[in-house]
Amino acid sequence: MMREKKLRKTKEYATVYRRGEKIYGKYVLLFFMPNQQEISRFGVVTTKKVGNAVIRNKWRRRIKEIVREYGDDLQSGYDIIVLARPRIKESEFSSVKKDITRVLRKARLLR
């Protein structure tokens, strides 16, 4: 993920959590809100409930890869946070990819 496409500051995350819409998936929770920029910015969050650091980082990398694959198909002008739910640790990559696709479509963030 390119540097300018990342949510970086705690304040940016807090704003999206507080003011953004949220959509529940089986394995992820999607927070999103419009931003004042030409690009969409992403953040991936995996809490300690997901597992130890190795497991959390594994799922963080996988979620970033799924988002990267959708690069050109995503609507621009949004701040998006993908939060991994604890049940993600027992799931398959393909199931998580389908779930992320479903929540992105439900949020109308895919073109």
mmCIF file of C-alpha atoms in Angstrom:
data_model
loop_
_atom_site.group_PDB
_atom_site.id
_atom_site.type_symbol
_atom_site.label_atom_id
_atom_site.label_comp_id
_atom_site.label_asym_id
_atom_site.label_seq_id
_atom_site.Cartn_x
_atom_site.Cartn_y
_atom_site.Cartn_z
ATOM 1 C CA MET A 1 0.000 0.000 0.000
ATOM 2 C CA MET A 2 1.447 3.339 -1.008
ATOM 3 C CA ARG A 3 2.256 5.776 1.784
ATOM 4 C CA GLU A 4 -0.282 8.415 0.739
ATOM 5 C CA LYS A 5 -3.045 5.786 0.678
ATOM 6 C CA LYS A 6 -2.654 4.943 4.371
ATOM 7 C CA LEU A 7 -4.449 6.343 7.361
ATOM 8 C CA ARG A 8 -1.557 7.220 9.629
ATOM 9 C CA LYS A 9 -2.570 9.316 12.613
ATOM 10 C CA THR A 10 -4.569 8.190 15.631
ATOM 11 C CA LYS A 11 -6.785 11.231 15.120
ATOM 12 C CA GLU A 12 -7.658 10.077 11.581
ATOM 13 C CA TYR A 13 -8.669 6.648 12.865
ATOM 14 C CA ALA A 14 -10.728 8.206 15.674
ATOM 15 C CA THR A 15 -12.581 10.441 13.216
ATOM 16 C CA VAL A 16 -13.531 7.513 10.974
ATOM 17 C CA TYR A 17 -14.647 5.432 13.974
ATOM 18 C CA ARG A 18 -16.735 8.285 15.373
ATOM 19 C CA ARG A 19 -18.248 9.844 12.244
ATOM 20 C CA GLY A 20 -18.103 7.068 9.686
ATOM 21 C CA GLU A 21 -20.620 4.431 8.742
ATOM 22 C CA LYS A 22 -20.024 0.821 9.710
ATOM 23 C CA ILE A 23 -20.877 -2.449 8.039
ATOM 24 C CA TYR A 24 -20.552 -5.819 9.715
ATOM 25 C CA GLY A 25 -19.166 -8.824 7.907
ATOM 26 C CA LYS A 26 -18.619 -12.327 9.199
ATOM 27 C CA TYR A 27 -14.851 -11.815 9.575
ATOM 28 C CA VAL A 28 -14.370 -8.048 9.305
ATOM 29 C CA LEU A 29 -15.995 -4.795 10.317
ATOM 30 C CA LEU A 30 -15.765 -1.965 7.785
ATOM 31 C CA PHE A 31 -15.752 1.703 8.822
ATOM 32 C CA PHE A 32 -15.818 4.335 6.082
ATOM 33 C CA MET A 33 -16.512 7.993 5.494
ATOM 34 C CA PRO A 34 -15.935 10.479 2.672
ATOM 35 C CA ASN A 35 -12.723 12.499 2.792
ATOM 36 C CA GLN A 36 -11.788 15.742 1.061
ATOM 37 C CA GLN A 37 -9.133 14.129 -1.149
ATOM 38 C CA GLU A 38 -8.936 12.584 -4.604
ATOM 39 C CA ILE A 39 -7.797 9.211 -3.241
ATOM 40 C CA SER A 40 -9.149 6.675 -0.795
ATOM 41 C CA ARG A 41 -7.026 6.009 2.275
ATOM 42 C CA PHE A 42 -6.963 2.712 4.168
ATOM 43 C CA GLY A 43 -6.202 1.409 7.594
ATOM 44 C CA VAL A 44 -6.173 -2.197 8.793
ATOM 45 C CA VAL A 45 -6.726 -3.005 12.464
ATOM 46 C CA THR A 46 -6.265 -6.375 14.163
ATOM 47 C CA THR A 47 -6.884 -6.408 17.899
ATOM 48 C CA LYS A 48 -5.305 -8.713 20.473
ATOM 49 C CA LYS A 49 -8.499 -10.781 20.419
ATOM 50 C CA VAL A 50 -7.406 -12.057 16.985
ATOM 51 C CA GLY A 51 -4.320 -13.746 18.438
ATOM 52 C CA ASN A 52 -0.660 -13.228 19.154
ATOM 53 C CA ALA A 53 1.515 -10.821 17.157
ATOM 54 C CA VAL A 54 2.383 -13.408 14.508
ATOM 55 C CA ILE A 55 -1.284 -14.176 13.789
ATOM 56 C CA ARG A 56 -2.309 -10.501 13.861
ATOM 57 C CA ASN A 57 0.444 -9.528 11.424
ATOM 58 C CA LYS A 58 -0.400 -12.453 9.131
ATOM 59 C CA TRP A 59 -4.014 -11.297 8.848
ATOM 60 C CA ARG A 60 -2.992 -7.651 8.514
ATOM 61 C CA ARG A 61 -0.784 -8.574 5.524
ATOM 62 C CA ARG A 62 -3.548 -10.680 3.982
ATOM 63 C CA ILE A 63 -6.176 -7.952 4.338
ATOM 64 C CA LYS A 64 -3.802 -5.381 2.819
ATOM 65 C CA GLU A 65 -3.254 -7.722 -0.131
ATOM 66 C CA ILE A 66 -7.001 -8.072 -0.697
ATOM 67 C CA VAL A 67 -7.402 -4.281 -0.635
ATOM 68 C CA ARG A 68 -4.417 -3.867 -2.986
ATOM 69 C CA GLU A 69 -6.003 -6.249 -5.509
ATOM 70 C CA TYR A 70 -9.097 -4.028 -5.668
ATOM 71 C CA GLY A 71 -6.994 -0.877 -6.175
ATOM 72 C CA ASP A 72 -8.539 0.571 -9.356
ATOM 73 C CA ASP A 73 -12.015 -0.820 -8.673
ATOM 74 C CA LEU A 74 -12.483 1.156 -5.446
ATOM 75 C CA GLN A 75 -14.310 4.465 -5.273
ATOM 76 C CA SER A 76 -11.983 7.362 -4.594
ATOM 77 C CA GLY A 77 -12.468 9.965 -1.896
ATOM 78 C CA TYR A 78 -13.030 7.756 1.169
ATOM 79 C CA ASP A 79 -11.243 6.932 4.400
ATOM 80 C CA ILE A 80 -11.713 3.213 5.061
ATOM 81 C CA ILE A 81 -10.796 1.063 8.061
ATOM 82 C CA VAL A 82 -10.991 -2.727 7.918
ATOM 83 C CA LEU A 83 -11.130 -4.166 11.436
ATOM 84 C CA ALA A 84 -10.510 -7.915 11.754
ATOM 85 C CA ARG A 85 -13.001 -9.679 14.015
ATOM 86 C CA PRO A 86 -11.744 -12.424 16.392
ATOM 87 C CA ARG A 87 -13.302 -15.262 14.373
ATOM 88 C CA ILE A 88 -10.958 -14.450 11.463
ATOM 89 C CA LYS A 89 -8.255 -16.637 13.036
ATOM 90 C CA GLU A 90 -10.220 -19.843 12.271
ATOM 91 C CA SER A 91 -11.020 -18.854 8.687
ATOM 92 C CA GLU A 92 -9.599 -19.451 5.228
ATOM 93 C CA PHE A 93 -8.139 -16.668 3.093
ATOM 94 C CA SER A 94 -10.766 -17.218 0.370
ATOM 95 C CA SER A 95 -13.622 -16.843 2.886
ATOM 96 C CA VAL A 96 -12.182 -13.594 4.210
ATOM 97 C CA LYS A 97 -11.716 -12.283 0.665
ATOM 98 C CA LYS A 98 -15.384 -13.018 -0.125
ATOM 99 C CA ASP A 99 -16.455 -11.322 3.103
ATOM 100 C CA ILE A 100 -14.406 -8.192 2.385
ATOM 101 C CA THR A 101 -15.791 -8.105 -1.166
ATOM 102 C CA ARG A 102 -19.335 -8.369 0.207
ATOM 103 C CA VAL A 103 -18.919 -5.526 2.721
ATOM 104 C CA LEU A 104 -17.206 -3.279 0.141
ATOM 105 C CA ARG A 105 -20.110 -3.866 -2.260
ATOM 106 C CA LYS A 106 -22.660 -3.260 0.492
ATOM 107 C CA ALA A 107 -20.907 0.037 1.272
ATOM 108 C CA ARG A 108 -20.935 0.831 -2.471
ATOM 109 C CA LEU A 109 -17.176 1.326 -2.436
ATOM 110 C CA LEU A 110 -16.549 -0.999 -5.401
ATOM 111 C CA ARG A 111 -17.212 0.332 -8.888
#
